[in-house]
Amino acid sequence: MSQSSTPAVTDAIYDASSLGRPRMFVLGLQHMFAMFGATVLVPVLTGLSVSTTLLFAGIGTLLFHFLSRGKVPAFLGSSFAFIAGYAAIAPNGEAELLPYACLGVACAGLLYPVLAALFRAFGAKHVMRFFPPVVTGPIVISIGLILASSAIANCQTNWLVAVVAVAVIVICNIWGRGMVKIVPILLGVVVSYAVAAALGEVDFSGVAAAPWVGLPVVWDNTVFALFGPQFDSSLATTAIITIMPLAFATMIEHIGDISAIGSTCERNYIADPGLHRTLLGDGLATILASLFGAPANTTYGENTGVLALTRVFDPRVIRIAACCAIVLSFCPKFAAVIAAMPACVIGGVSLVLYGMISAVGVRNLIENQVDFQNNRNVLVAALVLVLSLGIAYSTAGAIVLELGGVTISLSGLAVGSLVGIVLNAILPGNDFEFDTSELEETAE
């Protein structure tokens, strides 16, 4: 961004080598732990492997930096937007069903290169008109509300521990200072985990049995293991159709995150290295991770918080964090500690987390000043919400179709997302204009 539009960052460090290698390593380690709470929470909630998640968070981050020319100080961690997709296909984290969900996520990742190519060919304004806040806002709201029931179910196993988790997160987020304010989710997990252990709610037998060193990838958990005599084409098709629409919300989130990182660092990363490169990096990282049984990757709001706190904007520090995550992924004992986390801890943390997801959707509508006196906007948002929530909480939980002998189950979120996008495209009176001023600026 131009210096005239943003206050100068006088105390920023763009070359961390001036601090020395030991301090660079410490900064990288800090960045990994800032990303850590949210990154490992997704596999805990879905049943995916913590070790595999850490490995591909690191690898995905390095791939993103390679494709974005090493210019953007962003760490890629686990995406929460896809939790609803995992829950639809493997509601109890069934090991035999999770690879099908990962197949759906991998196909969702294919939409990133498509959008990147469209941005490259037609420009942002023409593409973004199909994904205005009146569509993406209600989709994000629905994601959090659909997941809310699972959070309550987990809390009910021990409300005391769940309330401790909620209280720690709220206190750290509102009254915390420095890193305490940056990692409230991680602190909520640690404190409530300790309380649960003191109350005898934790079984550490698996931790004692786990080795210190091991491979983070198990073949049977990968998408490649699906393709054999037992392959269920109906379930695969259902997973793909159910999960792919979730990418629309995550791609919009990616654009917002890159803008926020650029604003923090006073660099126009949308112009240089370009949104098409960052989207491609995010998408390919998601595809790679999901194929090997890890959650989808995404840029993180926590990343921006750490950058603002440390004022160290050198992407090499992020790459150090990525390497630390890769090393930690080869420790099964650490993964066993995470796997031993009781449901009440998960419930308390996810209670806040899922509510925050919906709140982000509401904020999206408010910040973009969506006009709900316009009946067109009311209809689009109403149908997205009522279809997403109504179908999700119906007796069947999905719309089941028979096409050519293949049974396809369309989740409420998939139906709501597709209806919202189509209605927004065909109804007259679209009053949303994507701001392309940042794209027209040249990078410093």
Coordinates of C-alpha atoms in Angstrom, one line a residue:
M1 CA 0.0 0.0 0.0
S2 CA 1.1 3.5 -0.5
Q3 CA 2.6 5.3 2.4
S4 CA 0.1 8.1 2.1
S5 CA -2.8 5.8 2.9
T6 CA -1.3 4.0 5.9
P7 CA 0.7 5.3 8.8
A8 CA 4.4 4.4 8.6
V9 CA 5.6 1.4 10.5
T10 CA 8.6 2.9 12.2
D11 CA 9.5 0.0 14.5
A12 CA 9.0 -2.8 12.0
I13 CA 11.6 -5.4 11.2
Y14 CA 11.6 -6.7 7.7
D15 CA 15.0 -8.4 7.9
A16 CA 15.1 -10.5 11.1
S17 CA 18.7 -11.6 10.4
S18 CA 19.7 -8.3 12.1
L19 CA 18.4 -9.9 15.4
G20 CA 20.7 -12.9 15.1
R21 CA 19.9 -16.6 14.4
P22 CA 19.0 -17.5 18.0
R23 CA 16.4 -14.8 18.2
M24 CA 15.0 -15.7 14.8
F25 CA 14.5 -19.2 16.0
V26 CA 12.8 -18.1 19.2
L27 CA 10.5 -15.9 17.1
G28 CA 9.7 -18.8 14.8
L29 CA 9.0 -21.0 17.8
Q30 CA 6.7 -18.4 19.2
H31 CA 4.8 -18.1 15.9
M32 CA 4.3 -21.9 15.8
F33 CA 2.8 -21.9 19.3
A34 CA 0.5 -19.0 18.4
M35 CA -0.8 -21.0 15.5
F36 CA -0.7 -24.2 17.6
G37 CA -4.0 -24.1 19.5
A38 CA -6.3 -23.6 16.5
T39 CA -4.2 -25.9 14.3
V40 CA -4.4 -29.0 16.6
L41 CA -8.0 -28.3 17.7
V42 CA -9.4 -29.2 14.2
P43 CA -8.1 -32.8 14.3
V44 CA -9.2 -33.2 17.9
L45 CA -12.7 -32.1 16.9
T46 CA -12.9 -34.3 13.7
G47 CA -10.9 -37.4 14.6
L48 CA -8.0 -36.7 12.2
S49 CA -4.4 -37.3 13.1
V50 CA -2.7 -34.5 15.1
S51 CA 0.8 -35.6 13.8
T52 CA -0.4 -35.6 10.2
T53 CA -2.0 -32.2 10.8
L54 CA 1.3 -30.6 12.1
L55 CA 3.3 -32.2 9.3
F56 CA 1.2 -30.7 6.5
A57 CA 0.7 -27.4 8.3
G58 CA 4.4 -27.1 8.0
I59 CA 4.7 -28.4 4.5
G60 CA 1.7 -26.4 3.3
T61 CA 3.2 -23.2 4.7
L62 CA 6.5 -23.8 2.9
L63 CA 4.6 -24.6 -0.3
F64 CA 2.6 -21.4 0.1
H65 CA 5.8 -19.4 0.6
F66 CA 7.4 -21.0 -2.5
L67 CA 4.4 -20.1 -4.7
S68 CA 4.0 -16.6 -3.3
R69 CA 7.7 -15.9 -4.0
G70 CA 8.6 -16.0 -0.3
K71 CA 7.1 -12.5 0.2
V72 CA 4.0 -13.0 2.4
P73 CA 4.6 -13.7 6.2
A74 CA 1.7 -16.1 6.5
F75 CA 1.4 -19.4 8.3
L76 CA -1.1 -22.0 7.0
G77 CA -3.0 -24.0 9.7
S78 CA -6.2 -26.0 10.0
S79 CA -9.4 -24.6 8.5
F80 CA -12.4 -24.6 10.8
A81 CA -14.8 -23.9 8.0
F82 CA -14.6 -27.5 6.9
I83 CA -15.5 -29.0 10.3
A84 CA -19.2 -29.1 9.3
G85 CA -18.2 -31.2 6.2
Y86 CA -16.2 -33.7 8.3
A87 CA -19.2 -33.9 10.7
A88 CA -21.6 -34.6 7.9
I89 CA -19.6 -37.5 6.5
A90 CA -17.9 -38.9 9.7
P91 CA -20.1 -37.5 12.6
N92 CA -18.2 -39.5 15.2
G93 CA -14.8 -39.4 13.7
E94 CA -15.1 -42.9 12.2
A95 CA -11.7 -43.9 10.8
E96 CA -13.2 -45.6 7.8
L97 CA -15.3 -42.5 6.8
L98 CA -12.7 -39.7 7.3
P99 CA -10.8 -40.5 4.1
Y100 CA -14.0 -39.9 2.2
A101 CA -14.4 -36.5 3.9
C102 CA -10.7 -35.8 3.0
L103 CA -11.5 -36.6 -0.6
G104 CA -14.3 -34.0 -0.5
V105 CA -11.9 -31.5 0.9
A106 CA -9.3 -32.2 -1.7
C107 CA -11.9 -31.6 -4.4
A108 CA -12.8 -28.3 -2.7
G109 CA -9.2 -27.4 -2.8
L110 CA -9.4 -27.6 -6.6
L111 CA -11.6 -24.6 -6.6
Y112 CA -8.7 -22.4 -5.4
P113 CA -6.7 -22.7 -8.6
V114 CA -9.8 -22.1 -10.6
L115 CA -10.6 -18.9 -8.7
A116 CA -6.9 -17.9 -8.9
A117 CA -7.0 -18.4 -12.7
L118 CA -10.2 -16.3 -12.9
F119 CA -8.6 -13.5 -10.9
R120 CA -5.6 -13.6 -13.2
A121 CA -7.7 -13.6 -16.4
F122 CA -10.7 -11.3 -15.6
G123 CA -9.7 -9.3 -12.5
A124 CA -11.2 -9.3 -9.0
K125 CA -14.2 -7.2 -9.6
H126 CA -15.8 -9.5 -12.2
V127 CA -15.2 -12.6 -10.1
M128 CA -16.2 -11.3 -6.6
R129 CA -19.6 -10.2 -7.8
F130 CA -20.7 -13.9 -7.4
F131 CA -19.6 -14.1 -3.8
P132 CA -20.9 -10.9 -2.1
P133 CA -21.3 -10.6 1.7
V134 CA -25.1 -11.2 1.4
V135 CA -24.1 -14.8 0.4
T136 CA -20.9 -15.5 2.2
G137 CA -22.1 -13.9 5.5
P138 CA -25.1 -16.2 6.0
I139 CA -23.0 -19.2 4.9
V140 CA -20.5 -18.6 7.7
I141 CA -23.2 -17.9 10.2
S142 CA -24.8 -21.3 9.3
I143 CA -21.5 -23.1 9.7
G144 CA -21.2 -22.1 13.4
L145 CA -24.9 -22.7 14.2
I146 CA -24.9 -26.2 12.6
L147 CA -21.9 -27.2 14.7
A148 CA -23.3 -25.8 18.0
S149 CA -25.2 -28.9 19.0
S150 CA -22.0 -31.0 19.0
A151 CA -20.4 -28.5 21.3
I152 CA -23.3 -28.7 23.8
A153 CA -23.1 -32.5 23.7
N154 CA -19.5 -32.5 24.6
C155 CA -20.0 -29.9 27.4
Q156 CA -22.6 -32.1 29.0
T157 CA -20.0 -34.7 29.9
N158 CA -18.7 -32.3 32.5
W159 CA -20.0 -28.8 32.6
L160 CA -17.6 -27.6 35.3
V161 CA -14.5 -28.3 33.0
A162 CA -16.3 -26.8 30.0
V163 CA -17.1 -23.6 31.9
V164 CA -13.5 -23.3 33.0
A165 CA -12.4 -23.5 29.3
V166 CA -14.9 -20.8 28.4
A167 CA -13.9 -18.6 31.3
V168 CA -10.2 -18.8 30.6
I169 CA -10.8 -17.9 26.9
V170 CA -13.0 -15.0 27.7
I171 CA -10.6 -13.6 30.4
C172 CA -7.5 -14.0 28.3
N173 CA -9.2 -12.5 25.2
I174 CA -10.7 -9.4 27.0
W175 CA -8.1 -8.7 29.8
G176 CA -5.0 -10.5 28.6
R177 CA -1.9 -8.6 27.5
G178 CA 0.9 -9.6 25.0
M179 CA 1.0 -13.2 24.0
V180 CA -1.8 -14.1 26.5
K181 CA -4.2 -12.1 24.4
I182 CA -2.9 -13.8 21.2
V183 CA -3.4 -17.4 22.3
P184 CA -6.6 -17.6 24.4
I185 CA -7.7 -20.8 22.7
L186 CA -4.5 -22.6 23.6
L187 CA -4.6 -21.3 27.2
G188 CA -8.2 -22.4 27.5
V189 CA -7.3 -25.9 26.4
V190 CA -4.2 -26.1 28.7
V191 CA -6.0 -24.8 31.9
S192 CA -9.2 -26.8 31.4
Y193 CA -7.1 -29.9 30.5
A194 CA -5.3 -29.6 33.8
V195 CA -8.5 -29.2 35.7
A196 CA -10.0 -32.3 34.0
A197 CA -6.8 -34.3 34.9
A198 CA -7.1 -33.1 38.5
L199 CA -10.7 -34.4 38.6
G200 CA -9.7 -37.8 37.1
E201 CA -11.3 -37.2 33.7
V202 CA -8.2 -38.0 31.7
D203 CA -6.9 -41.4 30.7
F204 CA -3.1 -41.1 30.2
S205 CA -2.5 -44.8 29.4
G206 CA -2.2 -44.1 25.7
V207 CA 0.4 -41.4 26.4
A208 CA 2.6 -43.8 28.3
A209 CA 2.4 -46.4 25.6
A210 CA 3.1 -44.0 22.7
P211 CA 6.7 -43.9 21.4
W212 CA 8.7 -40.7 21.3
V213 CA 9.5 -40.9 17.6
G214 CA 7.3 -42.2 14.7
L215 CA 6.0 -41.5 11.2
P216 CA 3.2 -39.0 11.1
V217 CA 1.4 -40.5 8.1
V218 CA -0.6 -43.7 8.2
W219 CA -1.5 -45.1 4.7
D220 CA -5.0 -46.3 5.7
N221 CA -5.9 -42.8 6.7
T222 CA -5.1 -41.3 3.3
V223 CA -7.4 -40.8 0.4
F224 CA -5.2 -43.1 -1.7
A225 CA -6.3 -46.0 0.5
L226 CA -9.9 -45.6 -0.6
F227 CA -9.4 -46.8 -4.2
G228 CA -9.8 -50.6 -4.0
P229 CA -12.6 -53.2 -4.0
Q230 CA -14.3 -51.6 -1.0
F231 CA -14.6 -48.1 -2.6
D232 CA -18.0 -46.6 -2.0
S233 CA -18.7 -44.4 -5.0
S234 CA -22.0 -43.1 -3.6
L235 CA -20.4 -41.9 -0.4
A236 CA -17.5 -40.4 -2.3
T237 CA -19.9 -38.4 -4.5
T238 CA -21.9 -37.3 -1.5
A239 CA -18.7 -36.1 0.3
I240 CA -17.6 -34.1 -2.8
I241 CA -21.0 -32.4 -3.3
T242 CA -21.4 -31.7 0.4
I243 CA -17.9 -30.3 1.1
M244 CA -17.0 -28.5 -2.1
P245 CA -19.3 -25.5 -1.5
L246 CA -17.5 -24.8 1.8
A247 CA -14.5 -23.6 -0.2
F248 CA -16.5 -20.4 -1.2
A249 CA -16.4 -19.2 2.4
T250 CA -12.7 -20.1 2.9
M251 CA -11.6 -18.4 -0.3
I252 CA -13.3 -15.2 0.8
E253 CA -11.7 -15.6 4.2
H254 CA -8.3 -16.0 2.4
I255 CA -8.8 -12.7 0.6
G256 CA -9.6 -11.0 3.9
D257 CA -6.6 -12.5 5.6
I258 CA -4.2 -11.5 2.9
S259 CA -5.6 -7.9 3.0
A260 CA -5.2 -7.9 6.8
I261 CA -1.6 -9.1 6.7
G262 CA -0.8 -6.5 4.0
S263 CA -2.3 -3.8 6.1
T264 CA -0.3 -4.9 9.2
C265 CA 3.0 -5.1 7.3
E266 CA 2.3 -2.0 5.1
R267 CA 2.8 -4.0 2.0
N268 CA 0.3 -4.6 -0.8
Y269 CA 0.5 -8.4 -1.1
I270 CA -2.7 -8.5 -3.2
A271 CA -0.7 -6.6 -5.9
D272 CA 2.7 -8.3 -5.2
P273 CA 3.0 -11.3 -5.3
G274 CA -0.6 -11.2 -6.3
L275 CA -3.8 -12.7 -5.1
H276 CA -3.7 -15.4 -7.8
R277 CA -0.4 -16.7 -6.3
T278 CA -1.6 -16.7 -2.7
L279 CA -4.8 -18.4 -3.6
L280 CA -2.9 -21.0 -5.6
G281 CA -0.6 -21.7 -2.7
D282 CA -3.5 -22.0 -0.2
G283 CA -5.4 -24.3 -2.5
L284 CA -2.5 -26.6 -3.4
A285 CA -1.5 -26.9 0.3
T286 CA -5.1 -27.9 1.1
I287 CA -5.2 -30.5 -1.6
L288 CA -1.9 -32.0 -0.5
A289 CA -2.8 -32.1 3.2
S290 CA -6.2 -33.6 2.6
L291 CA -4.9 -36.3 0.3
F292 CA -2.7 -37.6 3.1
G293 CA -5.4 -37.4 5.8
A294 CA -4.8 -33.9 7.3
P295 CA -7.3 -31.0 7.6
A296 CA -7.6 -28.3 5.0
N297 CA -5.1 -25.5 5.3
T298 CA -5.9 -21.8 5.5
T299 CA -4.4 -18.5 6.4
Y300 CA -5.0 -17.4 10.0
G301 CA -6.2 -14.4 11.9
E302 CA -3.9 -15.4 14.7
N303 CA -1.0 -14.9 12.2
T304 CA -1.9 -11.2 11.8
G305 CA -2.1 -10.8 15.6
V306 CA 1.4 -12.2 16.1
L307 CA 2.8 -10.0 13.4
A308 CA 1.2 -6.9 15.0
L309 CA 2.5 -7.9 18.4
T310 CA 6.1 -8.6 17.4
R311 CA 6.5 -6.1 14.6
V312 CA 8.7 -8.7 12.9
F313 CA 7.5 -9.1 9.3
D314 CA 10.3 -11.2 7.9
P315 CA 8.7 -14.3 6.1
R316 CA 11.8 -16.3 7.1
V317 CA 10.5 -16.3 10.7
I318 CA 7.3 -18.0 9.5
R319 CA 9.3 -20.6 7.6
I320 CA 11.2 -21.4 10.8
A321 CA 7.8 -21.9 12.5
A322 CA 6.8 -24.3 9.7
C323 CA 10.0 -26.3 10.1
C324 CA 9.3 -26.5 13.9
A325 CA 5.8 -27.9 13.2
I326 CA 7.2 -30.5 10.9
V327 CA 9.8 -31.7 13.5
L328 CA 7.1 -31.9 16.2
S329 CA 4.9 -34.0 13.9
F330 CA 7.3 -36.9 14.3
C331 CA 6.6 -37.2 18.1
P332 CA 3.6 -39.7 18.6
K333 CA 3.8 -39.1 22.4
F334 CA 2.8 -35.5 21.9
A335 CA 0.0 -36.6 19.6
A336 CA -1.2 -39.0 22.3
V337 CA -1.4 -36.2 24.9
I338 CA -3.7 -34.3 22.5
A339 CA -5.8 -37.5 21.8
A340 CA -6.3 -38.0 25.6
M341 CA -8.1 -34.7 25.8
P342 CA -11.6 -35.3 27.3
A343 CA -14.8 -34.3 25.5
C344 CA -15.7 -31.7 28.1
V345 CA -12.5 -29.7 27.3
I346 CA -13.2 -29.9 23.6
G347 CA -16.8 -28.9 24.3
G348 CA -15.9 -25.8 26.2
V349 CA -13.4 -24.6 23.7
S350 CA -15.7 -25.4 20.7
L351 CA -18.6 -23.6 22.4
V352 CA -16.7 -20.4 22.0
L353 CA -15.1 -21.3 18.7
Y354 CA -18.4 -22.2 16.9
G355 CA -20.1 -19.1 18.3
M356 CA -17.2 -17.0 17.0
I357 CA -17.5 -18.5 13.5
S358 CA -21.2 -17.4 13.4
A359 CA -20.2 -14.0 14.8
V360 CA -17.7 -13.5 12.0
G361 CA -20.5 -14.1 9.5
V362 CA -22.6 -11.4 11.3
R363 CA -19.6 -9.0 11.3
N364 CA -19.1 -9.7 7.6
L365 CA -22.7 -8.4 6.9
I366 CA -22.3 -5.4 9.2
E367 CA -18.9 -4.2 8.0
N368 CA -20.0 -4.4 4.3
Q369 CA -23.2 -2.6 5.2
V370 CA -25.5 -5.1 3.6
D371 CA -28.9 -3.4 3.0
F372 CA -31.6 -5.5 4.5
Q373 CA -34.3 -3.0 3.6
N374 CA -33.7 -4.4 0.1
N375 CA -36.1 -7.4 -0.3
R376 CA -33.6 -9.0 -2.7
N377 CA -30.9 -9.2 0.0
V378 CA -33.4 -10.4 2.5
L379 CA -34.6 -13.3 0.3
V380 CA -31.0 -14.4 -0.5
A381 CA -29.9 -14.4 3.1
A382 CA -33.1 -15.9 4.3
L383 CA -33.0 -18.9 1.9
V384 CA -29.3 -19.5 2.7
L385 CA -30.0 -19.6 6.5
V386 CA -33.3 -21.6 6.4
L387 CA -32.1 -24.2 3.9
S388 CA -28.7 -24.7 5.7
L389 CA -30.2 -24.9 9.2
G390 CA -33.5 -26.5 8.3
I391 CA -32.1 -29.4 6.4
A392 CA -29.2 -29.9 8.8
Y393 CA -31.6 -30.3 11.8
S394 CA -34.3 -32.2 9.9
T395 CA -35.0 -35.8 10.6
A396 CA -33.0 -37.0 7.5
G397 CA -30.3 -34.4 8.0
A398 CA -29.8 -34.1 4.3
I399 CA -31.6 -34.2 0.9
V400 CA -31.1 -37.6 -0.6
L401 CA -31.2 -38.0 -4.4
E402 CA -30.9 -41.1 -6.6
L403 CA -29.0 -40.3 -9.8
G404 CA -28.0 -43.1 -12.2
G405 CA -28.0 -45.7 -9.4
V406 CA -25.8 -43.4 -7.2
T407 CA -27.2 -42.2 -3.9
I408 CA -26.3 -38.5 -3.2
S409 CA -26.9 -36.8 0.1
L410 CA -26.9 -33.0 -0.1
S411 CA -26.2 -31.4 3.2
G412 CA -28.1 -28.3 4.3
L413 CA -24.9 -26.2 4.0
A414 CA -24.3 -27.4 0.4
V415 CA -27.9 -26.7 -0.6
G416 CA -28.0 -23.3 1.1
S417 CA -24.7 -22.2 -0.4
L418 CA -25.6 -23.2 -4.0
V419 CA -29.0 -21.6 -3.8
G420 CA -27.6 -18.4 -2.4
I421 CA -24.9 -18.1 -5.1
V422 CA -27.4 -18.9 -7.9
L423 CA -30.1 -16.5 -6.6
N424 CA -27.6 -13.7 -6.1
A425 CA -26.4 -14.2 -9.7
I426 CA -29.9 -14.2 -11.3
L427 CA -32.0 -11.7 -9.2
P428 CA -31.9 -8.1 -10.3
G429 CA -30.7 -5.3 -8.1
N430 CA -27.3 -6.5 -6.9
D431 CA -25.9 -3.4 -5.1
F432 CA -22.6 -4.8 -4.0
E433 CA -19.4 -3.6 -5.5
F434 CA -16.0 -5.2 -4.7
D435 CA -13.5 -2.5 -3.8
T436 CA -10.6 -2.9 -6.3
S437 CA -8.6 0.1 -5.2
E438 CA -6.1 -2.0 -3.4
L439 CA -5.6 -4.1 -6.5
E440 CA -4.8 -1.1 -8.5
E441 CA -2.1 0.1 -6.3
T442 CA 1.4 -0.9 -7.0
A443 CA 3.5 -2.7 -4.4
E444 CA 6.2 -0.8 -2.5

